[in-house]
Amino acid sequence: MKNIYKFFPVLLFAVSAGAAVQAQTIQQYVSKNDKKLMEEYIQFLSIPNVSTDTVNIRKNAAFIQEMMERKGIKAELLNGTTPGVTPAVFGEIKTPGATKTLGFYAHYDGQPVNPKQWHEGLDPFKPVLLTGSLENGGKIMGPYKNGDAINPEWRIAGRGSADDKAGVMAIINAYEALVKTGKKLQVNIKFLFEGEEEVGSIHLDEIFKKHKAKLQADSWIVVDGPRHVSGKKTIVFGVRGDVNMALTTYGAKRPLHSGNYGNWAPNPALKMVQLLASMKDNKGNVLIKGFYDDVTPLTSSEKKAMAQIPDQDVLLKKELGVHTPENSERSLMEGVMIPTLNINGIQSANVGALAGNIIPTKAEVALDLRLVKGNDHRKQAQKVIDHIKSEGYHVVTTEPTEEERSKYANLIKVEVKHGYNAQRTPMDLPISRSVQAAVQSTIKEPLVLIPTMGGSLPLYLFEEILETKVITVPIVNYDNNQHAENENVRIGYLWEGIETIAAIMQIK
Amino acid sequence: MKNIYKFFPVLLFAVSAGAAVQAQTIQQYVSKNDKKLMEEYIQFLSIPNVSTDTVNIRKNAAFIQEMMERKGIKAELLNGTTPGVTPAVFGEIKTPGATKTLGFYAHYDGQPVNPKQWHEGLDPFKPVLLTGSLENGGKIMGPYKNGDAINPEWRIAGRGSADDKAGVMAIINAYEALVKTGKKLQVNIKFLFEGEEEVGSIHLDEIFKKHKAKLQADSWIVVDGPRHVSGKKTIVFGVRGDVNMALTTYGAKRPLHSGNYGNWAPNPALKMVQLLASMKDNKGNVLIKGFYDDVTPLTSSEKKAMAQIPDQDVLLKKELGVHTPENSERSLMEGVMIPTLNINGIQSANVGALAGNIIPTKAEVALDLRLVKGNDHRKQAQKVIDHIKSEGYHVVTTEPTEEERSKYANLIKVEVKHGYNAQRTPMDLPISRSVQAAVQSTIKEPLVLIPTMGGSLPLYLFEEILETKVITVPIVNYDNNQHAENENVRIGYLWEGIETIAAIMQIK
């Protein structure tokens, strides 16, 4: 594969010097090559990519590196300063005479999987085709057979299919499509594919600092997250920040018979539900002191964009089976503009067939705090800790000792995970307008412009360390089960994603 | 083995006609035969006995039947009227000239197991020895090697080791010990070993009705549950009733990204914690309307016995790592005299390493309601349902339909499992006094007499269907992790259990 790379610059020049091509060229190229693209993507999705699975995660990095080189992009692995951590994959294309540089970022790692929770017939790392969304009557078709015709309405199910191997796939293939169709580049292009995004990009700062010169660009385009619910092409100018917390309450040292000890032994599940219930009311309002302080107000152009975002709540309610939102007076997009407190998961002993008549020894909760511009992740987590203390808890950060257990009636372990702040790029900067024009050139109907998406990416690092702007271009379907079981991507959106990225790469 | 049985009546007569034996004979017999008893018990514990594992549960019944016949008790399987359900094992010894009949009951099935939650080195169905309680510094010694000397302080760890194969083992071996040591019986003895106790004895009523004549006895002695915390021999005159409930709240139809949908999509875990928090305050008081009504007050002899129960709370608090009980103004035994509402388990999505940044689709809770004399299990469950409704929920009993989802903002599935009522035998009946005297004859220090134990057994069926009295004689250690992981029995208590039951079998 490396031989191809060696001759590539010559080939590129020759093709670039060819005749002018039509606006639909990329679309035609994708359509003609869909089976090849599919085969390659299925291979990619078959490599397990849970962030903490360090052996497999490196296989993903190697796969990407080889894929890039096969398509004429010299690629290398970038490490941070901490030894042994997951590398990012970097690549660069220098365009003769170009004065500007555009970077393209996506991540190749995925959220944890609990295969038992996936639909029968689905396996996180054995991708299969679906005729549509399973929740809306889609059927499982089985694995893709090489060479078979592909319906863009179909979906590919597997961890990372939408979040965010789709981004990696679209970026690399957009470049190849430009080369193969003889489009001439006017800017330098850089590629960066991270492998630790789903664990909070814990070493991205190191990589940025160590390779600051290499990663310099006028702007980075982040390809991640879902399009607007309307299915329209979308550009997002900001992301929420995020910090996770893990809480553990304690009961007796061993599980107790609920008959022999019921009414006497403290139940950690009861303590946990009482504590959580004190944090949020049944109108979706967080009751923690100062929780909504620190929020930076929207600018007038952001407010204007907000007003033009198509309504999605009616469709979403129906599609998701939501009768009434948490707060019935707030739209989805209005909710995105304020911080959240979400219970990601709760567990104490067992339920269903495994349930025993016991008083559990502990109750565990995973919390997720989404942050908006103005919030500081450490301060936001501290507000939760202060609230827990105000509810009478003694807070420890590691498993409590015998002495701590004997000393405090209400004991809780609080672990604050790695967090990061929100980021928002002004929508009226020249680069913001250029990206907007490029994506708009691929379709007739108006784009959806969103000041801040609901999801999180550590985009503040681009601003703070690389001192560059960052704009997010999501390409996948909104109903992709991102972060959960049965993750899937609508194939047509993968193809359109390639066209979208190719258009942005042609910015002058 | 059946050949032995055929000759047994002759052998029994011959031994019974022998010389008078000392009071310590049974103790000496057990001491001399401890290795044989151990080997047999380990074999018994190695047969998986989760109530719902119908294949293995029958292997347990077959093992018991063979064990009884080997020891001279003609045994048969008793079925109810529902086809195919787990049989009980019945046996009978007719004593020449006897006018009274004592029945002995235990159950051979066990609670569900989640092997992952067991201590490293323990397996629910591969019993091993411990030097003591794991929570208090006991070490795992590995499997018992046939012929090795046995320290009665050691424990055997495995599902059913305490609850309640210990009861089956003690009853059958008490009878064999009497025969082998030439003790003369004065009453007829019946044996009944049930295989569905841990799923609420769902067919015991059928068995009782169908075999009422066969199961007739002046009194049934139930060997189940733990001794008093002081370790003193204990007789219990009543049990609590029990009913389980399973609750499920619902969110969107598919798991949602907590960033994209946070602050908008209802979180079923939040709904569940708010609902549960509304049921009980942080002083351990159930807030459900009428929850403590219907309770029959204690009689004067029950109150007197209550006053003489040794204090156990101080020891328990230390041993269990409990700083403050649920209600600090109530002793453990006082709590046993009123109904409970306990969270057995709660689960929504995942916690720890498996947690994802999602809004879960559902939250599940297993509740346990313990009942005291006066409570009706259907009525008690209905009080909980009425409370749930008063909190604004629409209650369904099966998975909600699309129509129900679209119709109700607050939807909950409530499953009321099979339940049964409490039972209490007056402590001053002649049989109550005889059992008390028999057990007292085996030790010098005073017995502990408990009006009602905290645990539950369907003992009301003995009164209602068999029209007989029932008294419970628990034999195992209180710290046995009954119903949970790492269940274990102190070996010395097994041996003493054989002595205790043998003494009761000699009642005139």
JSON list of C-alpha atoms in Angstrom, two decimals, chain A residues 111-114 116-117 135 226 240 242 244 251-267 269-270 273-274 276-277 280-282 313 316-317 319-326 330-332 335-336 338-340 342-351 353-360 364-366 368 370 405-409 454-455 478-485, chain B residues 111-114 116-117 135 226 240 242 244 252-267 269-270 273-274 276-277 280-282 313 316-326 330-332 335-336 338-340 342-351 353-360 364-366 368 370 405-409 454-455 478-485:
[
{"chain": "A", "resi": 111, "resn": "GLN", "atom": "CA", "xyz": [-18.90, 4.03, 24.24]},
{"chain": "A", "resi": 112, "resn": "PRO", "atom": "CA", "xyz": [-18.89, 0.89, 26.40]},
{"chain": "A", "resi": 113, "resn": "VAL", "atom": "CA", "xyz": [-21.15, -1.96, 25.26]},
{"chain": "A", "resi": 114, "resn": "ASN", "atom": "CA", "xyz": [-23.25, -4.43, 27.22]},
{"chain": "A", "resi": 116, "resn": "LYS", "atom": "CA", "xyz": [-26.81, -8.52, 26.43]},
{"chain": "A", "resi": 117, "resn": "GLN", "atom": "CA", "xyz": [-28.72, -5.26, 26.06]},
{"chain": "A", "resi": 135, "resn": "GLU", "atom": "CA", "xyz": [-37.97, 1.11, 16.89]},
{"chain": "A", "resi": 226, "resn": "PRO", "atom": "CA", "xyz": [-26.28, 13.85, 14.63]},
{"chain": "A", "resi": 240, "resn": "ARG", "atom": "CA", "xyz": [-21.86, 21.50, 25.50]},
{"chain": "A", "resi": 242, "resn": "ASP", "atom": "CA", "xyz": [-19.52, 17.53, 30.13]},
{"chain": "A", "resi": 244, "resn": "ASN", "atom": "CA", "xyz": [-19.52, 12.64, 34.83]},
{"chain": "A", "resi": 251, "resn": "GLY", "atom": "CA", "xyz": [-25.75, -0.05, 53.76]},
{"chain": "A", "resi": 252, "resn": "ALA", "atom": "CA", "xyz": [-24.61, -2.91, 55.95]},
{"chain": "A", "resi": 253, "resn": "LYS", "atom": "CA", "xyz": [-21.34, -4.61, 55.08]},
{"chain": "A", "resi": 254, "resn": "ARG", "atom": "CA", "xyz": [-23.10, -7.68, 53.76]},
{"chain": "A", "resi": 255, "resn": "PRO", "atom": "CA", "xyz": [-26.41, -8.19, 51.98]},
{"chain": "A", "resi": 256, "resn": "LEU", "atom": "CA", "xyz": [-29.11, -8.78, 54.57]},
{"chain": "A", "resi": 257, "resn": "HIS", "atom": "CA", "xyz": [-32.28, -10.85, 54.50]},
{"chain": "A", "resi": 258, "resn": "SER", "atom": "CA", "xyz": [-35.05, -8.31, 53.99]},
{"chain": "A", "resi": 259, "resn": "GLY", "atom": "CA", "xyz": [-37.29, -10.16, 56.44]},
{"chain": "A", "resi": 260, "resn": "ASN", "atom": "CA", "xyz": [-34.83, -10.56, 59.26]},
{"chain": "A", "resi": 261, "resn": "TYR", "atom": "CA", "xyz": [-33.47, -7.01, 58.99]},
{"chain": "A", "resi": 262, "resn": "GLY", "atom": "CA", "xyz": [-36.26, -5.07, 57.27]},
{"chain": "A", "resi": 263, "resn": "ASN", "atom": "CA", "xyz": [-37.30, -1.96, 59.24]},
{"chain": "A", "resi": 264, "resn": "TRP", "atom": "CA", "xyz": [-33.90, -1.86, 60.92]},
{"chain": "A", "resi": 265, "resn": "ALA", "atom": "CA", "xyz": [-30.92, -2.01, 58.56]},
{"chain": "A", "resi": 266, "resn": "PRO", "atom": "CA", "xyz": [-30.48, 1.15, 56.45]},
{"chain": "A", "resi": 267, "resn": "ASN", "atom": "CA", "xyz": [-31.18, 0.52, 52.78]},
{"chain": "A", "resi": 269, "resn": "ALA", "atom": "CA", "xyz": [-31.01, 2.14, 47.58]},
{"chain": "A", "resi": 270, "resn": "LEU", "atom": "CA", "xyz": [-33.57, 4.08, 49.61]},
{"chain": "A", "resi": 273, "resn": "VAL", "atom": "CA", "xyz": [-33.36, 7.55, 45.72]},
{"chain": "A", "resi": 274, "resn": "GLN", "atom": "CA", "xyz": [-34.05, 10.08, 48.45]},
{"chain": "A", "resi": 276, "resn": "LEU", "atom": "CA", "xyz": [-31.45, 11.93, 43.89]},
{"chain": "A", "resi": 277, "resn": "ALA", "atom": "CA", "xyz": [-35.06, 13.00, 44.38]},
{"chain": "A", "resi": 280, "resn": "LYS", "atom": "CA", "xyz": [-34.45, 17.61, 40.68]},
{"chain": "A", "resi": 281, "resn": "ASP", "atom": "CA", "xyz": [-38.17, 18.28, 40.79]},
{"chain": "A", "resi": 282, "resn": "ASN", "atom": "CA", "xyz": [-40.82, 16.63, 38.64]},
{"chain": "A", "resi": 313, "resn": "ASP", "atom": "CA", "xyz": [-40.43, 18.40, 19.21]},
{"chain": "A", "resi": 316, "resn": "LEU", "atom": "CA", "xyz": [-39.62, 13.55, 18.30]},
{"chain": "A", "resi": 317, "resn": "LYS", "atom": "CA", "xyz": [-42.41, 13.05, 20.80]},
{"chain": "A", "resi": 319, "resn": "GLU", "atom": "CA", "xyz": [-41.09, 8.90, 17.24]},
{"chain": "A", "resi": 320, "resn": "LEU", "atom": "CA", "xyz": [-39.67, 8.41, 20.74]},
{"chain": "A", "resi": 321, "resn": "GLY", "atom": "CA", "xyz": [-42.96, 7.68, 22.49]},
{"chain": "A", "resi": 322, "resn": "VAL", "atom": "CA", "xyz": [-42.58, 10.72, 24.74]},
{"chain": "A", "resi": 323, "resn": "HIS", "atom": "CA", "xyz": [-45.94, 11.92, 26.03]},
{"chain": "A", "resi": 324, "resn": "THR", "atom": "CA", "xyz": [-44.68, 15.00, 27.89]},
{"chain": "A", "resi": 325, "resn": "PRO", "atom": "CA", "xyz": [-41.12, 16.36, 28.00]},
{"chain": "A", "resi": 326, "resn": "GLU", "atom": "CA", "xyz": [-39.43, 16.77, 31.37]},
{"chain": "A", "resi": 330, "resn": "ARG", "atom": "CA", "xyz": [-39.38, 24.26, 27.25]},
{"chain": "A", "resi": 331, "resn": "SER", "atom": "CA", "xyz": [-38.50, 23.11, 23.70]},
{"chain": "A", "resi": 332, "resn": "LEU", "atom": "CA", "xyz": [-35.69, 20.63, 23.07]},
{"chain": "A", "resi": 335, "resn": "GLY", "atom": "CA", "xyz": [-33.19, 22.87, 26.97]},
{"chain": "A", "resi": 336, "resn": "VAL", "atom": "CA", "xyz": [-29.90, 22.51, 25.09]},
{"chain": "A", "resi": 338, "resn": "ILE", "atom": "CA", "xyz": [-28.95, 25.32, 29.80]},
{"chain": "A", "resi": 339, "resn": "PRO", "atom": "CA", "xyz": [-26.94, 22.82, 31.88]},
{"chain": "A", "resi": 340, "resn": "THR", "atom": "CA", "xyz": [-28.32, 19.34, 32.67]},
{"chain": "A", "resi": 342, "resn": "ASN", "atom": "CA", "xyz": [-29.03, 13.39, 34.15]},
{"chain": "A", "resi": 343, "resn": "ILE", "atom": "CA", "xyz": [-29.15, 9.94, 35.75]},
{"chain": "A", "resi": 344, "resn": "ASN", "atom": "CA", "xyz": [-27.24, 7.80, 33.25]},
{"chain": "A", "resi": 345, "resn": "GLY", "atom": "CA", "xyz": [-27.74, 4.66, 35.26]},
{"chain": "A", "resi": 346, "resn": "ILE", "atom": "CA", "xyz": [-28.58, 3.38, 38.71]},
{"chain": "A", "resi": 347, "resn": "GLN", "atom": "CA", "xyz": [-28.00, -0.02, 40.19]},
{"chain": "A", "resi": 348, "resn": "SER", "atom": "CA", "xyz": [-28.43, -1.65, 43.55]},
{"chain": "A", "resi": 349, "resn": "ALA", "atom": "CA", "xyz": [-28.49, -5.44, 43.85]},
{"chain": "A", "resi": 350, "resn": "ASN", "atom": "CA", "xyz": [-30.73, -7.08, 41.24]},
{"chain": "A", "resi": 351, "resn": "VAL", "atom": "CA", "xyz": [-34.17, -6.78, 39.68]},
{"chain": "A", "resi": 353, "resn": "ALA", "atom": "CA", "xyz": [-35.57, -12.85, 37.81]},
{"chain": "A", "resi": 354, "resn": "LEU", "atom": "CA", "xyz": [-32.30, -12.20, 39.67]},
{"chain": "A", "resi": 355, "resn": "ALA", "atom": "CA", "xyz": [-33.89, -10.17, 42.46]},
{"chain": "A", "resi": 356, "resn": "GLY", "atom": "CA", "xyz": [-33.52, -11.57, 45.95]},
{"chain": "A", "resi": 357, "resn": "ASN", "atom": "CA", "xyz": [-35.36, -10.58, 49.11]},
{"chain": "A", "resi": 358, "resn": "ILE", "atom": "CA", "xyz": [-32.43, -8.61, 50.47]},
{"chain": "A", "resi": 359, "resn": "ILE", "atom": "CA", "xyz": [-31.34, -5.25, 51.73]},
{"chain": "A", "resi": 360, "resn": "PRO", "atom": "CA", "xyz": [-28.49, -4.32, 49.38]},
{"chain": "A", "resi": 364, "resn": "GLU", "atom": "CA", "xyz": [-24.48, 3.12, 42.60]},
{"chain": "A", "resi": 365, "resn": "VAL", "atom": "CA", "xyz": [-25.43, 5.93, 40.29]},
{"chain": "A", "resi": 366, "resn": "ALA", "atom": "CA", "xyz": [-23.79, 7.36, 37.18]},
{"chain": "A", "resi": 368, "resn": "ASP", "atom": "CA", "xyz": [-23.95, 13.20, 33.70]},
{"chain": "A", "resi": 370, "resn": "ARG", "atom": "CA", "xyz": [-23.85, 18.77, 30.53]},
{"chain": "A", "resi": 405, "resn": "ARG", "atom": "CA", "xyz": [-18.33, 3.62, 58.31]},
{"chain": "A", "resi": 406, "resn": "SER", "atom": "CA", "xyz": [-18.42, 3.63, 62.10]},
{"chain": "A", "resi": 407, "resn": "LYS", "atom": "CA", "xyz": [-18.30, 7.42, 62.24]},
{"chain": "A", "resi": 408, "resn": "TYR", "atom": "CA", "xyz": [-20.97, 8.61, 59.80]},
{"chain": "A", "resi": 409, "resn": "ALA", "atom": "CA", "xyz": [-24.64, 7.66, 59.51]},
{"chain": "A", "resi": 454, "resn": "GLY", "atom": "CA", "xyz": [-26.67, 19.13, 22.94]},
{"chain": "A", "resi": 455, "resn": "GLY", "atom": "CA", "xyz": [-23.76, 16.72, 22.84]},
{"chain": "A", "resi": 478, "resn": "TYR", "atom": "CA", "xyz": [-30.50, 11.69, 14.86]},
{"chain": "A", "resi": 479, "resn": "ASP", "atom": "CA", "xyz": [-32.08, 8.32, 15.71]},
{"chain": "A", "resi": 480, "resn": "ASN", "atom": "CA", "xyz": [-28.77, 6.48, 15.79]},
{"chain": "A", "resi": 481, "resn": "ASN", "atom": "CA", "xyz": [-28.90, 5.09, 19.39]},
{"chain": "A", "resi": 482, "resn": "GLN", "atom": "CA", "xyz": [-25.58, 6.80, 19.95]},
{"chain": "A", "resi": 483, "resn": "HIS", "atom": "CA", "xyz": [-23.96, 5.75, 23.25]},
{"chain": "A", "resi": 484, "resn": "ALA", "atom": "CA", "xyz": [-26.50, 2.97, 23.76]},
{"chain": "A", "resi": 485, "resn": "GLU", "atom": "CA", "xyz": [-27.40, -0.47, 22.48]},
{"chain": "B", "resi": 111, "resn": "GLN", "atom": "CA", "xyz": [-32.81, -17.97, 46.00]},
{"chain": "B", "resi": 112, "resn": "PRO", "atom": "CA", "xyz": [-31.50, -16.90, 42.56]},
{"chain": "B", "resi": 113, "resn": "VAL", "atom": "CA", "xyz": [-27.74, -16.50, 42.21]},
{"chain": "B", "resi": 114, "resn": "ASN", "atom": "CA", "xyz": [-25.65, -14.00, 40.29]},
{"chain": "B", "resi": 116, "resn": "LYS", "atom": "CA", "xyz": [-20.44, -12.61, 39.43]},
{"chain": "B", "resi": 117, "resn": "GLN", "atom": "CA", "xyz": [-21.47, -11.07, 42.73]},
{"chain": "B", "resi": 135, "resn": "GLU", "atom": "CA", "xyz": [-16.82, -10.08, 56.39]},
{"chain": "B", "resi": 226, "resn": "PRO", "atom": "CA", "xyz": [-31.42, -18.11, 61.53]},
{"chain": "B", "resi": 240, "resn": "ARG", "atom": "CA", "xyz": [-44.01, -12.59, 58.74]},
{"chain": "B", "resi": 242, "resn": "ASP", "atom": "CA", "xyz": [-44.53, -11.56, 52.31]},
{"chain": "B", "resi": 244, "resn": "ASN", "atom": "CA", "xyz": [-43.11, -8.96, 46.23]},
{"chain": "B", "resi": 252, "resn": "ALA", "atom": "CA", "xyz": [-38.44, 7.23, 25.48]},
{"chain": "B", "resi": 253, "resn": "LYS", "atom": "CA", "xyz": [-38.71, 4.09, 23.38]},
{"chain": "B", "resi": 254, "resn": "ARG", "atom": "CA", "xyz": [-34.98, 3.99, 22.74]},
{"chain": "B", "resi": 255, "resn": "PRO", "atom": "CA", "xyz": [-31.99, 5.01, 24.84]},
{"chain": "B", "resi": 256, "resn": "LEU", "atom": "CA", "xyz": [-31.18, 8.64, 24.10]},
{"chain": "B", "resi": 257, "resn": "HIS", "atom": "CA", "xyz": [-27.90, 10.54, 24.07]},
{"chain": "B", "resi": 258, "resn": "SER", "atom": "CA", "xyz": [-27.90, 12.48, 27.34]},
{"chain": "B", "resi": 259, "resn": "GLY", "atom": "CA", "xyz": [-26.39, 15.51, 25.61]},
{"chain": "B", "resi": 260, "resn": "ASN", "atom": "CA", "xyz": [-28.72, 15.68, 22.67]},
{"chain": "B", "resi": 261, "resn": "TYR", "atom": "CA", "xyz": [-31.86, 15.03, 24.70]},
{"chain": "B", "resi": 262, "resn": "GLY", "atom": "CA", "xyz": [-30.91, 16.05, 28.24]},
{"chain": "B", "resi": 263, "resn": "ASN", "atom": "CA", "xyz": [-33.37, 18.59, 29.74]},
{"chain": "B", "resi": 264, "resn": "TRP", "atom": "CA", "xyz": [-36.07, 17.38, 27.37]},
{"chain": "B", "resi": 265, "resn": "ALA", "atom": "CA", "xyz": [-36.62, 13.61, 27.34]},
{"chain": "B", "resi": 266, "resn": "PRO", "atom": "CA", "xyz": [-38.19, 12.26, 30.56]},
{"chain": "B", "resi": 267, "resn": "ASN", "atom": "CA", "xyz": [-35.76, 10.12, 32.53]},
{"chain": "B", "resi": 269, "resn": "ALA", "atom": "CA", "xyz": [-34.74, 6.58, 36.57]},
{"chain": "B", "resi": 270, "resn": "LEU", "atom": "CA", "xyz": [-35.55, 10.07, 37.86]},
{"chain": "B", "resi": 273, "resn": "VAL", "atom": "CA", "xyz": [-36.42, 7.69, 42.42]},
{"chain": "B", "resi": 274, "resn": "GLN", "atom": "CA", "xyz": [-39.01, 10.41, 42.91]},
{"chain": "B", "resi": 276, "resn": "LEU", "atom": "CA", "xyz": [-39.79, 5.66, 45.69]},
{"chain": "B", "resi": 277, "resn": "ALA", "atom": "CA", "xyz": [-38.74, 8.69, 47.72]},
{"chain": "B", "resi": 280, "resn": "LYS", "atom": "CA", "xyz": [-40.72, 6.30, 52.78]},
{"chain": "B", "resi": 281, "resn": "ASP", "atom": "CA", "xyz": [-39.15, 9.10, 54.81]},
{"chain": "B", "resi": 282, "resn": "ASN", "atom": "CA", "xyz": [-35.58, 9.23, 56.02]},
{"chain": "B", "resi": 313, "resn": "ASP", "atom": "CA", "xyz": [-28.63, -4.35, 68.18]},
{"chain": "B", "resi": 316, "resn": "LEU", "atom": "CA", "xyz": [-25.28, -6.22, 64.97]},
{"chain": "B", "resi": 317, "resn": "LYS", "atom": "CA", "xyz": [-24.44, -2.58, 64.42]},
{"chain": "B", "resi": 318, "resn": "LYS", "atom": "CA", "xyz": [-20.77, -3.32, 64.92]},
{"chain": "B", "resi": 319, "resn": "GLU", "atom": "CA", "xyz": [-20.72, -6.56, 62.96]},
{"chain": "B", "resi": 320, "resn": "LEU", "atom": "CA", "xyz": [-22.69, -5.17, 60.02]},
{"chain": "B", "resi": 321, "resn": "GLY", "atom": "CA", "xyz": [-21.09, -1.74, 59.94]},
{"chain": "B", "resi": 322, "resn": "VAL", "atom": "CA", "xyz": [-24.41, -0.02, 60.60]},
{"chain": "B", "resi": 323, "resn": "HIS", "atom": "CA", "xyz": [-23.94, 3.41, 62.15]},
{"chain": "B", "resi": 324, "resn": "THR", "atom": "CA", "xyz": [-27.60, 4.24, 62.70]},
{"chain": "B", "resi": 325, "resn": "PRO", "atom": "CA", "xyz": [-30.61, 1.98, 62.03]},
{"chain": "B", "resi": 326, "resn": "GLU", "atom": "CA", "xyz": [-33.32, 3.21, 59.66]},
{"chain": "B", "resi": 330, "resn": "ARG", "atom": "CA", "xyz": [-36.82, 1.31, 67.22]},
{"chain": "B", "resi": 331, "resn": "SER", "atom": "CA", "xyz": [-34.96, -1.92, 68.07]},
{"chain": "B", "resi": 332, "resn": "LEU", "atom": "CA", "xyz": [-34.54, -4.68, 65.49]},
{"chain": "B", "resi": 335, "resn": "GLY", "atom": "CA", "xyz": [-39.20, -3.41, 63.75]},
{"chain": "B", "resi": 336, "resn": "VAL", "atom": "CA", "xyz": [-40.01, -7.07, 63.15]},
{"chain": "B", "resi": 338, "resn": "ILE", "atom": "CA", "xyz": [-44.57, -4.09, 61.99]},
{"chain": "B", "resi": 339, "resn": "PRO", "atom": "CA", "xyz": [-44.82, -4.38, 58.20]},
{"chain": "B", "resi": 340, "resn": "THR", "atom": "CA", "xyz": [-41.95, -3.36, 55.92]},
{"chain": "B", "resi": 342, "resn": "ASN", "atom": "CA", "xyz": [-37.99, -2.64, 51.23]},
{"chain": "B", "resi": 343, "resn": "ILE", "atom": "CA", "xyz": [-36.19, -1.90, 47.96]},
{"chain": "B", "resi": 344, "resn": "ASN", "atom": "CA", "xyz": [-34.66, -5.30, 47.08]},
{"chain": "B", "resi": 345, "resn": "GLY", "atom": "CA", "xyz": [-33.03, -3.97, 43.97]},
{"chain": "B", "resi": 346, "resn": "ILE", "atom": "CA", "xyz": [-33.14, -1.15, 41.45]},
{"chain": "B", "resi": 347, "resn": "GLN", "atom": "CA", "xyz": [-31.73, -0.97, 37.98]},
{"chain": "B", "resi": 348, "resn": "SER", "atom": "CA", "xyz": [-31.80, 1.44, 35.12]},
{"chain": "B", "resi": 349, "resn": "ALA", "atom": "CA", "xyz": [-29.22, 1.19, 32.33]},
{"chain": "B", "resi": 350, "resn": "ASN", "atom": "CA", "xyz": [-25.68, 0.72, 33.65]},
{"chain": "B", "resi": 351, "resn": "VAL", "atom": "CA", "xyz": [-23.28, 2.10, 36.24]},
{"chain": "B", "resi": 353, "resn": "ALA", "atom": "CA", "xyz": [-17.41, 0.95, 33.68]},
{"chain": "B", "resi": 354, "resn": "LEU", "atom": "CA", "xyz": [-20.50, 0.03, 31.65]},
{"chain": "B", "resi": 355, "resn": "ALA", "atom": "CA", "xyz": [-22.24, 3.39, 32.16]},
{"chain": "B", "resi": 356, "resn": "GLY", "atom": "CA", "xyz": [-22.97, 5.36, 29.03]},
{"chain": "B", "resi": 357, "resn": "ASN", "atom": "CA", "xyz": [-24.01, 8.99, 28.69]},
{"chain": "B", "resi": 358, "resn": "ILE", "atom": "CA", "xyz": [-27.62, 8.13, 28.02]},
{"chain": "B", "resi": 359, "resn": "ILE", "atom": "CA", "xyz": [-31.17, 8.71, 29.16]},
{"chain": "B", "resi": 360, "resn": "PRO", "atom": "CA", "xyz": [-32.41, 5.18, 29.94]},
{"chain": "B", "resi": 364, "resn": "GLU", "atom": "CA", "xyz": [-36.96, -1.34, 37.28]},
{"chain": "B", "resi": 365, "resn": "VAL", "atom": "CA", "xyz": [-37.40, -1.90, 40.98]},
{"chain": "B", "resi": 366, "resn": "ALA", "atom": "CA", "xyz": [-37.99, -5.03, 43.04]},
{"chain": "B", "resi": 368, "resn": "ASP", "atom": "CA", "xyz": [-40.52, -6.55, 49.17]},
{"chain": "B", "resi": 370, "resn": "ARG", "atom": "CA", "xyz": [-43.13, -8.07, 54.81]},
{"chain": "B", "resi": 405, "resn": "ARG", "atom": "CA", "xyz": [-47.59, 5.33, 25.97]},
{"chain": "B", "resi": 406, "resn": "SER", "atom": "CA", "xyz": [-49.19, 8.02, 23.85]},
{"chain": "B", "resi": 407, "resn": "LYS", "atom": "CA", "xyz": [-51.99, 8.56, 26.37]},
{"chain": "B", "resi": 408, "resn": "TYR", "atom": "CA", "xyz": [-50.26, 8.90, 29.74]},
{"chain": "B", "resi": 409, "resn": "ALA", "atom": "CA", "xyz": [-47.39, 11.14, 30.82]},
{"chain": "B", "resi": 454, "resn": "GLY", "atom": "CA", "xyz": [-38.50, -11.30, 60.61]},
{"chain": "B", "resi": 455, "resn": "GLY", "atom": "CA", "xyz": [-38.42, -13.76, 57.73]},
{"chain": "B", "resi": 478, "resn": "TYR", "atom": "CA", "xyz": [-27.61, -15.30, 61.72]},
{"chain": "B", "resi": 479, "resn": "ASP", "atom": "CA", "xyz": [-24.70, -14.04, 59.56]},
{"chain": "B", "resi": 480, "resn": "ASN", "atom": "CA", "xyz": [-25.31, -16.56, 56.80]},
{"chain": "B", "resi": 481, "resn": "ASN", "atom": "CA", "xyz": [-25.82, -14.16, 53.84]},
{"chain": "B", "resi": 482, "resn": "GLN", "atom": "CA", "xyz": [-29.15, -15.87, 53.28]},
{"chain": "B", "resi": 483, "resn": "HIS", "atom": "CA", "xyz": [-30.74, -14.86, 49.93]},
{"chain": "B", "resi": 484, "resn": "ALA", "atom": "CA", "xyz": [-27.55, -13.11, 48.82]},
{"chain": "B", "resi": 485, "resn": "GLU", "atom": "CA", "xyz": [-24.08, -13.85, 47.55]}
]
